[in-house]
XYZ file of C-alpha atoms in Angstrom:
213
model
C 69.189 110.245 175.908
C 69.953 109.160 179.870
C 68.868 110.185 183.073
C 72.349 112.018 183.182
C 72.574 113.638 180.025
C 68.925 115.355 180.149
C 70.044 116.745 183.474
C 73.136 118.027 182.031
C 71.535 118.933 179.155
C 69.038 121.024 181.806
C 72.066 122.616 183.305
C 73.475 123.851 180.127
C 70.631 125.629 178.437
C 68.368 126.649 181.154
C 64.861 125.563 182.613
C 63.261 127.935 180.377
C 64.907 127.037 177.449
C 64.564 123.072 178.028
C 61.117 123.473 178.418
C 60.328 124.755 174.915
C 63.103 122.793 173.316
C 62.551 119.236 174.697
C 58.683 119.547 176.223
C 57.484 121.687 173.783
C 56.182 124.042 176.217
C 56.184 128.049 175.013
C 55.499 131.441 176.524
C 51.541 131.681 175.542
C 51.100 128.051 177.355
C 52.875 129.365 180.858
C 50.426 132.465 180.540
C 47.556 130.682 180.094
C 48.858 128.551 183.109
C 49.395 131.600 184.845
C 45.740 132.770 183.934
C 43.325 130.057 184.168
C 40.427 130.189 182.407
C 37.900 129.351 185.371
C 36.119 126.202 183.355
C 33.002 124.105 185.069
C 33.744 121.246 185.712
C 30.896 119.785 184.358
C 27.803 121.491 182.518
C 25.821 121.653 185.924
C 27.927 123.982 187.902
C 28.068 127.107 187.862
C 30.932 129.103 185.922
C 34.001 130.494 188.332
C 34.741 134.354 187.809
C 38.284 135.925 188.798
C 37.395 138.227 191.686
C 39.058 141.276 189.943
C 36.419 141.121 186.948
C 34.188 143.736 187.123
C 30.762 141.737 187.734
C 28.165 142.832 184.534
C 25.490 145.612 184.996
C 22.373 143.444 184.741
C 19.616 144.932 183.121
C 15.897 144.565 183.966
C 13.710 143.811 181.051
C 10.533 146.655 180.870
C 7.027 145.262 180.876
C 5.761 145.026 177.644
C 3.054 147.540 176.952
C 0.205 145.217 176.017
C -1.078 143.868 178.774
C -2.852 140.316 178.909
C -6.633 140.314 179.061
C -6.402 139.404 182.656
C -4.893 141.901 183.764
C -7.049 144.642 181.861
C -8.505 147.717 183.988
C -12.709 147.750 183.682
C -15.117 150.105 184.850
C -18.065 148.766 186.114
C -20.149 151.316 184.845
C -19.697 150.818 180.697
C -18.522 147.165 181.225
C -21.584 144.748 180.236
C -20.165 142.271 182.355
C -21.056 143.637 185.353
C -24.757 144.430 184.171
C -27.003 147.257 183.905
C -26.884 150.253 186.342
C -30.144 150.826 188.029
C -30.355 154.049 189.285
C -32.969 153.273 191.977
C -30.968 150.611 193.445
C -27.870 152.445 193.684
C -30.027 155.492 195.091
C -31.554 153.460 197.636
C -28.302 151.439 198.459
C -26.341 155.054 199.288
C -29.405 156.898 201.291
C -27.393 156.340 204.239
C -24.962 159.132 202.806
C -27.924 161.483 203.436
C -27.370 161.431 206.943
C -23.183 161.355 206.575
C -23.604 164.594 204.879
C -26.312 165.961 207.627
C -23.296 165.360 210.491
C -20.856 166.654 208.171
C -23.069 169.850 208.272
C -23.708 170.026 212.013
C -19.541 170.002 211.837
C -19.086 172.472 210.008
C -21.681 174.866 211.780
C -19.849 174.242 214.799
C -16.915 175.286 213.080
C -18.551 178.476 211.839
C -19.192 179.177 215.337
C -15.559 179.343 216.591
C -13.441 180.688 213.430
C -12.767 184.180 213.461
C -11.144 184.067 209.861
C -12.962 185.565 207.187
C -11.950 183.277 204.250
C -12.237 179.956 206.487
C -15.207 181.415 207.487
C -15.939 181.607 203.441
C -14.634 178.192 202.217
C -16.723 176.758 205.098
C -19.792 178.390 204.141
C -19.115 176.963 200.682
C -18.326 173.472 201.771
C -21.634 173.673 203.806
C -23.999 174.836 201.255
C -22.800 172.192 198.931
C -23.797 169.384 201.110
C -27.143 171.227 201.823
C -27.609 170.895 198.137
C -26.991 167.611 197.498
C -29.390 166.398 200.401
C -32.359 168.866 198.836
C -31.299 166.615 195.133
C -31.514 163.647 197.552
C -34.381 164.159 199.196
C -36.185 165.270 196.073
C -35.253 162.503 193.440
C -36.956 160.150 196.647
C -39.738 162.152 196.720
C -40.743 161.954 193.216
C -39.921 158.393 192.893
C -42.620 157.774 195.842
C -45.082 159.700 193.689
C -43.997 157.750 190.465
C -44.415 154.678 192.626
C -48.074 155.594 194.034
C -49.090 156.485 190.736
C -47.879 152.627 189.190
C -49.753 151.440 191.944
C -52.716 152.921 191.332
C -52.674 151.490 187.555
C -51.996 148.316 188.661
C -55.274 148.451 191.211
C -57.254 150.141 188.274
C -56.368 147.454 185.918
C -56.917 144.383 188.544
C -60.429 145.626 188.884
C -61.097 145.875 185.297
C -61.156 149.657 184.791
C -59.658 151.870 182.445
C -56.256 153.664 184.171
C -55.149 157.434 183.890
C -51.915 157.927 182.667
C -50.657 160.450 183.918
C -49.032 162.730 181.273
C -45.697 164.848 182.321
C -48.019 168.414 182.220
C -49.871 167.049 184.948
C -46.836 165.553 186.812
C -45.449 168.947 186.389
C -48.019 170.983 187.856
C -48.514 168.523 190.738
C -44.867 169.071 191.547
C -45.395 172.834 191.571
C -48.461 172.595 193.667
C -46.387 170.506 196.258
C -43.118 173.093 196.081
C -45.937 175.744 196.552
C -46.971 173.897 199.815
C -43.606 173.198 201.473
C -42.361 176.691 200.968
C -45.913 178.029 202.016
C -45.110 175.779 205.360
C -41.230 176.580 205.699
C -41.982 180.316 205.531
C -39.595 180.789 202.335
C -42.537 181.232 199.781
C -41.893 185.311 199.445
C -38.036 184.954 198.861
C -39.051 182.531 196.085
C -41.409 184.145 194.610
C -38.718 187.466 194.593
C -35.529 185.290 193.379
C -37.683 184.134 190.350
C -38.955 187.302 189.720
C -35.517 188.700 189.488
C -34.375 185.635 187.040
C -37.532 186.092 184.894
C -36.610 189.999 184.843
C -33.467 189.269 183.884
C -33.963 186.609 181.072
C -36.546 188.883 179.739
C -33.909 191.940 179.699
C -31.411 189.578 177.999
C -34.113 188.999 175.389
C -34.816 192.363 174.785
C -30.972 193.330 174.216
C -30.498 195.536 177.016
C -27.871 193.370 178.345
């Protein structure tokens, strides 16, 4: 067909029918041309999406419950890799806390003088008593440790001098502790109060054993 015959046929059929009959382009292809698939020009480029399309919701994967060995939490008190716990070294390294508690006791005493509320005063007294008891326990431990160090030194000196060392038993050590405690209470003037407290404690114990309570 000549070019003139083609134009004449296009005018008679119309552009739409002409494309379907002659060129083989149907409506589906026209729809595809109107709605392109936004394919990538090459694999290294990101894919183009229509702006009207809803952005997908991206979910973050939950972290695995099974932690790796490096992320495991370790408690140095129960971990053999951290060495053995030495009570003496721990007490000596944190001996400065006794001075810190003493400053806290002085601060609480000042608050007691300035506070008028009975509830606050009761709470402050309880807090102060806890600090006092803690310091007393620490002092007892350090005193006992000094006595043990002296006993070890006496044993070493006896062995070096070729003498037979005397190993103090628990009963003898307890007796010495009671004597030392008695002397300290007598010097501080708290002996009578301590004896009265012990008498009441023993009386309550006897009543429990006899079944009066």
